[in-house]
Amino acid sequence: MTLADVDRTWAAAPKPWAVWAAYAVPLCVLPSALWRLSLVFTDSAVTTWYMIFLSVLSMGLALLTLGLVQRWGQRVPGWSPVLGGRRIPARAVVLVALIGGSLLVAICAYFLLNHRFHFVQRTWVGVGEDEPVHPPPGWEVLRYYAPMLAWGPLVIAVAVDYGRRAALARSPAR
């Protein structure tokens, strides 16, 4: 199979709603990432490295969702050693995206249910032994995290569309 054959199999373009949903994911994560990064410059906590790491990790994972609707998400970049230019297996991509989206939904559901029914009774705990105990966050903090509730469902929806397009590419009826 040549490179032209592979490009022809992915001729099915993503649905417009899937493209919008994929671009919405980084926008849902951005407020919390920026808020955490702002704490690095204003807070004297020992969690500076953690805030930076969590912000970069969450934005990186959110930006990977764009690969589900872009061509660069179907093939390993050519500059990559050993695997450069190889096609990324669609089933693995869909499986990872569905597991990630489901975990995000589960984490959000646990947070919301625990907040309402108090399954775990304890105060807000930071990272590190020297971190002081904080009161539970109010709306002034939660407003930055509220958009993240859409992260999991959006990833699942875009992954389903990616799987649909991959199934169309594999079908012999084309």
PDB file of C-alpha atoms in Angstrom:
ATOM      1  CA  MET A   1       0.000   0.000   0.000  1.00  0.00           C
ATOM      2  CA  THR A   2       1.476   3.320  -1.033  1.00  0.00           C
ATOM      3  CA  LEU A   3       1.156   6.670   0.666  1.00  0.00           C
ATOM      4  CA  ALA A   4      -1.414   7.727  -1.949  1.00  0.00           C
ATOM      5  CA  ASP A   5      -3.565   4.683  -1.116  1.00  0.00           C
ATOM      6  CA  VAL A   6      -3.542   5.525   2.570  1.00  0.00           C
ATOM      7  CA  ASP A   7      -4.473   9.140   1.866  1.00  0.00           C
ATOM      8  CA  ARG A   8      -7.321   7.958  -0.339  1.00  0.00           C
ATOM      9  CA  THR A   9      -8.722   5.736   2.446  1.00  0.00           C
ATOM     10  CA  TRP A  10      -9.081   8.720   4.746  1.00  0.00           C
ATOM     11  CA  ALA A  11     -10.999  10.753   2.199  1.00  0.00           C
ATOM     12  CA  ALA A  12     -13.991  10.771   4.567  1.00  0.00           C
ATOM     13  CA  ALA A  13     -13.826  14.174   6.200  1.00  0.00           C
ATOM     14  CA  PRO A  14     -14.858  14.569   9.827  1.00  0.00           C
ATOM     15  CA  LYS A  15     -18.339  15.882  10.457  1.00  0.00           C
ATOM     16  CA  PRO A  16     -18.427  19.657  11.090  1.00  0.00           C
ATOM     17  CA  TRP A  17     -19.743  19.117  14.626  1.00  0.00           C
ATOM     18  CA  ALA A  18     -16.751  16.830  15.328  1.00  0.00           C
ATOM     19  CA  VAL A  19     -14.315  19.520  14.194  1.00  0.00           C
ATOM     20  CA  TRP A  20     -16.055  22.083  16.409  1.00  0.00           C
ATOM     21  CA  ALA A  21     -16.057  19.648  19.335  1.00  0.00           C
ATOM     22  CA  ALA A  22     -12.342  18.878  18.876  1.00  0.00           C
ATOM     23  CA  TYR A  23     -11.482  22.582  18.893  1.00  0.00           C
ATOM     24  CA  ALA A  24     -13.732  23.127  21.915  1.00  0.00           C
ATOM     25  CA  VAL A  25     -11.709  20.692  24.048  1.00  0.00           C
ATOM     26  CA  PRO A  26      -8.601  22.914  24.425  1.00  0.00           C
ATOM     27  CA  LEU A  27     -10.889  25.881  25.075  1.00  0.00           C
ATOM     28  CA  CYS A  28     -12.554  23.945  27.907  1.00  0.00           C
ATOM     29  CA  VAL A  29      -9.182  23.166  29.498  1.00  0.00           C
ATOM     30  CA  LEU A  30      -7.590  26.587  28.963  1.00  0.00           C
ATOM     31  CA  PRO A  31      -9.247  28.487  31.873  1.00  0.00           C
ATOM     32  CA  SER A  32      -8.079  26.010  34.517  1.00  0.00           C
ATOM     33  CA  ALA A  33      -4.585  25.782  33.007  1.00  0.00           C
ATOM     34  CA  LEU A  34      -4.205  29.566  32.964  1.00  0.00           C
ATOM     35  CA  TRP A  35      -5.562  29.853  36.512  1.00  0.00           C
ATOM     36  CA  ARG A  36      -3.062  27.253  37.782  1.00  0.00           C
ATOM     37  CA  LEU A  37      -0.216  29.020  35.975  1.00  0.00           C
ATOM     38  CA  SER A  38      -1.276  32.330  37.506  1.00  0.00           C
ATOM     39  CA  LEU A  39      -0.868  30.760  40.947  1.00  0.00           C
ATOM     40  CA  VAL A  40       2.762  30.039  40.154  1.00  0.00           C
ATOM     41  CA  PHE A  41       3.466  33.770  40.041  1.00  0.00           C
ATOM     42  CA  THR A  42       1.242  34.837  42.936  1.00  0.00           C
ATOM     43  CA  ASP A  43       1.339  31.993  45.430  1.00  0.00           C
ATOM     44  CA  SER A  44       4.377  31.100  47.494  1.00  0.00           C
ATOM     45  CA  ALA A  45       3.320  27.449  47.713  1.00  0.00           C
ATOM     46  CA  VAL A  46       5.737  24.576  47.278  1.00  0.00           C
ATOM     47  CA  THR A  47       3.488  23.196  44.548  1.00  0.00           C
ATOM     48  CA  THR A  48       4.889  25.409  41.784  1.00  0.00           C
ATOM     49  CA  TRP A  49       6.291  22.470  39.795  1.00  0.00           C
ATOM     50  CA  TYR A  50       3.012  20.587  40.186  1.00  0.00           C
ATOM     51  CA  MET A  51       0.933  23.501  38.896  1.00  0.00           C
ATOM     52  CA  ILE A  52       3.152  23.911  35.844  1.00  0.00           C
ATOM     53  CA  PHE A  53       3.217  20.160  35.161  1.00  0.00           C
ATOM     54  CA  LEU A  54      -0.547  19.784  35.515  1.00  0.00           C
ATOM     55  CA  SER A  55      -1.243  22.778  33.262  1.00  0.00           C
ATOM     56  CA  VAL A  56       1.137  21.611  30.531  1.00  0.00           C
ATOM     57  CA  LEU A  57      -0.105  18.012  30.750  1.00  0.00           C
ATOM     58  CA  SER A  58      -3.794  18.916  30.597  1.00  0.00           C
ATOM     59  CA  MET A  59      -3.306  21.323  27.681  1.00  0.00           C
ATOM     60  CA  GLY A  60      -1.124  18.799  25.850  1.00  0.00           C
ATOM     61  CA  LEU A  61      -3.750  16.081  26.210  1.00  0.00           C
ATOM     62  CA  ALA A  62      -6.495  18.487  25.176  1.00  0.00           C
ATOM     63  CA  LEU A  63      -4.553  19.518  22.076  1.00  0.00           C
ATOM     64  CA  LEU A  64      -4.099  15.853  21.135  1.00  0.00           C
ATOM     65  CA  THR A  65      -7.866  15.735  20.581  1.00  0.00           C
ATOM     66  CA  LEU A  66      -7.277  17.838  17.470  1.00  0.00           C
ATOM     67  CA  GLY A  67      -5.444  14.854  15.990  1.00  0.00           C
ATOM     68  CA  LEU A  68      -8.790  13.061  15.779  1.00  0.00           C
ATOM     69  CA  VAL A  69      -9.974  15.523  13.122  1.00  0.00           C
ATOM     70  CA  GLN A  70      -6.678  16.461  11.441  1.00  0.00           C
ATOM     71  CA  ARG A  71      -4.459  14.512   9.032  1.00  0.00           C
ATOM     72  CA  TRP A  72      -1.507  14.682  11.431  1.00  0.00           C
ATOM     73  CA  GLY A  73      -3.468  12.419  13.779  1.00  0.00           C
ATOM     74  CA  GLN A  74      -3.424   9.556  11.272  1.00  0.00           C
ATOM     75  CA  ARG A  75       0.300   9.170  10.645  1.00  0.00           C
ATOM     76  CA  VAL A  76       3.454   9.368  12.801  1.00  0.00           C
ATOM     77  CA  PRO A  77       5.441  12.478  11.762  1.00  0.00           C
ATOM     78  CA  GLY A  78       8.223  11.758   9.284  1.00  0.00           C
ATOM     79  CA  TRP A  79      10.861  13.334  11.510  1.00  0.00           C
ATOM     80  CA  SER A  80      10.177  10.776  14.243  1.00  0.00           C
ATOM     81  CA  PRO A  81      12.930   8.146  14.425  1.00  0.00           C
ATOM     82  CA  VAL A  82      12.012   4.487  13.735  1.00  0.00           C
ATOM     83  CA  LEU A  83       8.234   4.994  13.407  1.00  0.00           C
ATOM     84  CA  GLY A  84       8.284   8.077  11.171  1.00  0.00           C
ATOM     85  CA  GLY A  85       5.739   7.947   8.369  1.00  0.00           C
ATOM     86  CA  ARG A  86       3.850   4.912   9.650  1.00  0.00           C
ATOM     87  CA  ARG A  87       0.090   4.921   9.891  1.00  0.00           C
ATOM     88  CA  ILE A  88      -1.335   5.106  13.422  1.00  0.00           C
ATOM     89  CA  PRO A  89      -3.744   2.200  14.036  1.00  0.00           C
ATOM     90  CA  ALA A  90      -7.234   3.696  14.217  1.00  0.00           C
ATOM     91  CA  ARG A  91      -8.573   1.096  16.651  1.00  0.00           C
ATOM     92  CA  ALA A  92      -5.861   1.915  19.170  1.00  0.00           C
ATOM     93  CA  VAL A  93      -6.527   5.636  18.815  1.00  0.00           C
ATOM     94  CA  VAL A  94     -10.257   5.166  19.317  1.00  0.00           C
ATOM     95  CA  LEU A  95      -9.702   2.856  22.297  1.00  0.00           C
ATOM     96  CA  VAL A  96      -7.321   5.283  24.023  1.00  0.00           C
ATOM     97  CA  ALA A  97      -9.623   8.241  23.349  1.00  0.00           C
ATOM     98  CA  LEU A  98     -12.692   6.396  24.631  1.00  0.00           C
ATOM     99  CA  ILE A  99     -10.892   5.246  27.777  1.00  0.00           C
ATOM    100  CA  GLY A 100      -9.547   8.767  28.388  1.00  0.00           C
ATOM    101  CA  GLY A 101     -12.939  10.373  27.814  1.00  0.00           C
ATOM    102  CA  SER A 102     -14.639   7.816  30.065  1.00  0.00           C
ATOM    103  CA  LEU A 103     -12.093   8.424  32.830  1.00  0.00           C
ATOM    104  CA  LEU A 104     -12.698  12.156  32.579  1.00  0.00           C
ATOM    105  CA  VAL A 105     -16.466  11.608  32.833  1.00  0.00           C
ATOM    106  CA  ALA A 106     -15.960   9.297  35.830  1.00  0.00           C
ATOM    107  CA  ILE A 107     -13.685  11.783  37.608  1.00  0.00           C
ATOM    108  CA  CYS A 108     -16.143  14.624  37.043  1.00  0.00           C
ATOM    109  CA  ALA A 109     -19.078  12.459  38.170  1.00  0.00           C
ATOM    110  CA  TYR A 110     -17.180  11.437  41.316  1.00  0.00           C
ATOM    111  CA  PHE A 111     -16.287  15.051  42.076  1.00  0.00           C
ATOM    112  CA  LEU A 112     -19.863  16.250  41.625  1.00  0.00           C
ATOM    113  CA  LEU A 113     -21.399  13.342  43.552  1.00  0.00           C
ATOM    114  CA  ASN A 114     -18.856  13.618  46.366  1.00  0.00           C
ATOM    115  CA  HIS A 115     -19.490  17.341  46.581  1.00  0.00           C
ATOM    116  CA  ARG A 116     -23.222  16.673  46.945  1.00  0.00           C
ATOM    117  CA  PHE A 117     -23.313  13.483  49.054  1.00  0.00           C
ATOM    118  CA  HIS A 118     -19.935  13.745  50.885  1.00  0.00           C
ATOM    119  CA  PHE A 119     -18.667  10.205  50.302  1.00  0.00           C
ATOM    120  CA  VAL A 120     -15.231  11.286  51.499  1.00  0.00           C
ATOM    121  CA  GLN A 121     -15.216  13.771  54.380  1.00  0.00           C
ATOM    122  CA  ARG A 122     -12.008  15.746  54.494  1.00  0.00           C
ATOM    123  CA  THR A 123     -10.687  19.212  53.923  1.00  0.00           C
ATOM    124  CA  TRP A 124      -8.958  20.454  50.794  1.00  0.00           C
ATOM    125  CA  VAL A 125      -5.420  19.075  50.713  1.00  0.00           C
ATOM    126  CA  GLY A 126      -2.598  20.467  48.617  1.00  0.00           C
ATOM    127  CA  VAL A 127       0.476  18.651  47.394  1.00  0.00           C
ATOM    128  CA  GLY A 128       3.528  18.540  49.617  1.00  0.00           C
ATOM    129  CA  GLU A 129       4.164  18.215  53.326  1.00  0.00           C
ATOM    130  CA  ASP A 130       4.576  21.955  53.843  1.00  0.00           C
ATOM    131  CA  GLU A 131       1.323  22.804  52.060  1.00  0.00           C
ATOM    132  CA  PRO A 132      -1.174  24.383  54.464  1.00  0.00           C
ATOM    133  CA  VAL A 133      -4.705  23.016  54.707  1.00  0.00           C
ATOM    134  CA  HIS A 134      -7.030  25.123  52.564  1.00  0.00           C
ATOM    135  CA  PRO A 135     -10.778  25.561  52.876  1.00  0.00           C
ATOM    136  CA  PRO A 136     -12.860  23.858  50.164  1.00  0.00           C
ATOM    137  CA  PRO A 137     -12.779  25.890  46.968  1.00  0.00           C
ATOM    138  CA  GLY A 138     -15.712  28.140  46.250  1.00  0.00           C
ATOM    139  CA  TRP A 139     -17.100  29.468  43.004  1.00  0.00           C
ATOM    140  CA  GLU A 140     -14.126  31.822  42.623  1.00  0.00           C
ATOM    141  CA  VAL A 141     -12.017  28.694  41.895  1.00  0.00           C
ATOM    142  CA  LEU A 142     -14.622  26.296  40.510  1.00  0.00           C
ATOM    143  CA  ARG A 143     -15.572  28.687  37.708  1.00  0.00           C
ATOM    144  CA  TYR A 144     -12.220  27.896  36.096  1.00  0.00           C
ATOM    145  CA  TYR A 145     -12.880  24.169  36.340  1.00  0.00           C
ATOM    146  CA  ALA A 146     -16.561  24.157  35.321  1.00  0.00           C
ATOM    147  CA  PRO A 147     -15.803  24.147  31.543  1.00  0.00           C
ATOM    148  CA  MET A 148     -13.762  20.978  32.062  1.00  0.00           C
ATOM    149  CA  LEU A 149     -17.004  19.090  32.695  1.00  0.00           C
ATOM    150  CA  ALA A 150     -17.444  19.036  28.913  1.00  0.00           C
ATOM    151  CA  TRP A 151     -13.961  17.626  28.247  1.00  0.00           C
ATOM    152  CA  GLY A 152     -14.841  13.936  28.605  1.00  0.00           C
ATOM    153  CA  PRO A 153     -18.095  13.939  26.605  1.00  0.00           C
ATOM    154  CA  LEU A 154     -16.454  15.975  23.821  1.00  0.00           C
ATOM    155  CA  VAL A 155     -13.533  13.563  23.552  1.00  0.00           C
ATOM    156  CA  ILE A 156     -15.915  10.590  23.444  1.00  0.00           C
ATOM    157  CA  ALA A 157     -18.008  12.204  20.702  1.00  0.00           C
ATOM    158  CA  VAL A 158     -14.972  13.056  18.560  1.00  0.00           C
ATOM    159  CA  ALA A 159     -13.528   9.547  19.084  1.00  0.00           C
ATOM    160  CA  VAL A 160     -16.780   7.984  17.901  1.00  0.00           C
ATOM    161  CA  ASP A 161     -16.644  10.116  14.743  1.00  0.00           C
ATOM    162  CA  TYR A 162     -12.996   9.120  14.216  1.00  0.00           C
ATOM    163  CA  GLY A 163     -13.974   5.469  14.593  1.00  0.00           C
ATOM    164  CA  ARG A 164     -16.794   5.930  12.094  1.00  0.00           C
ATOM    165  CA  ARG A 165     -14.421   7.394   9.542  1.00  0.00           C
ATOM    166  CA  ALA A 166     -11.868   4.628  10.163  1.00  0.00           C
ATOM    167  CA  ALA A 167     -14.575   1.999   9.664  1.00  0.00           C
ATOM    168  CA  LEU A 168     -15.567   3.664   6.384  1.00  0.00           C
ATOM    169  CA  ALA A 169     -11.932   3.575   5.285  1.00  0.00           C
ATOM    170  CA  ARG A 170     -11.679  -0.160   6.076  1.00  0.00           C
ATOM    171  CA  SER A 171     -14.946  -1.146   4.421  1.00  0.00           C
ATOM    172  CA  PRO A 172     -14.433  -2.904   1.074  1.00  0.00           C
ATOM    173  CA  ALA A 173     -17.601  -1.367  -0.422  1.00  0.00           C
ATOM    174  CA  ARG A 174     -15.802   1.912  -1.205  1.00  0.00           C
TER     175      ARG A 174
END
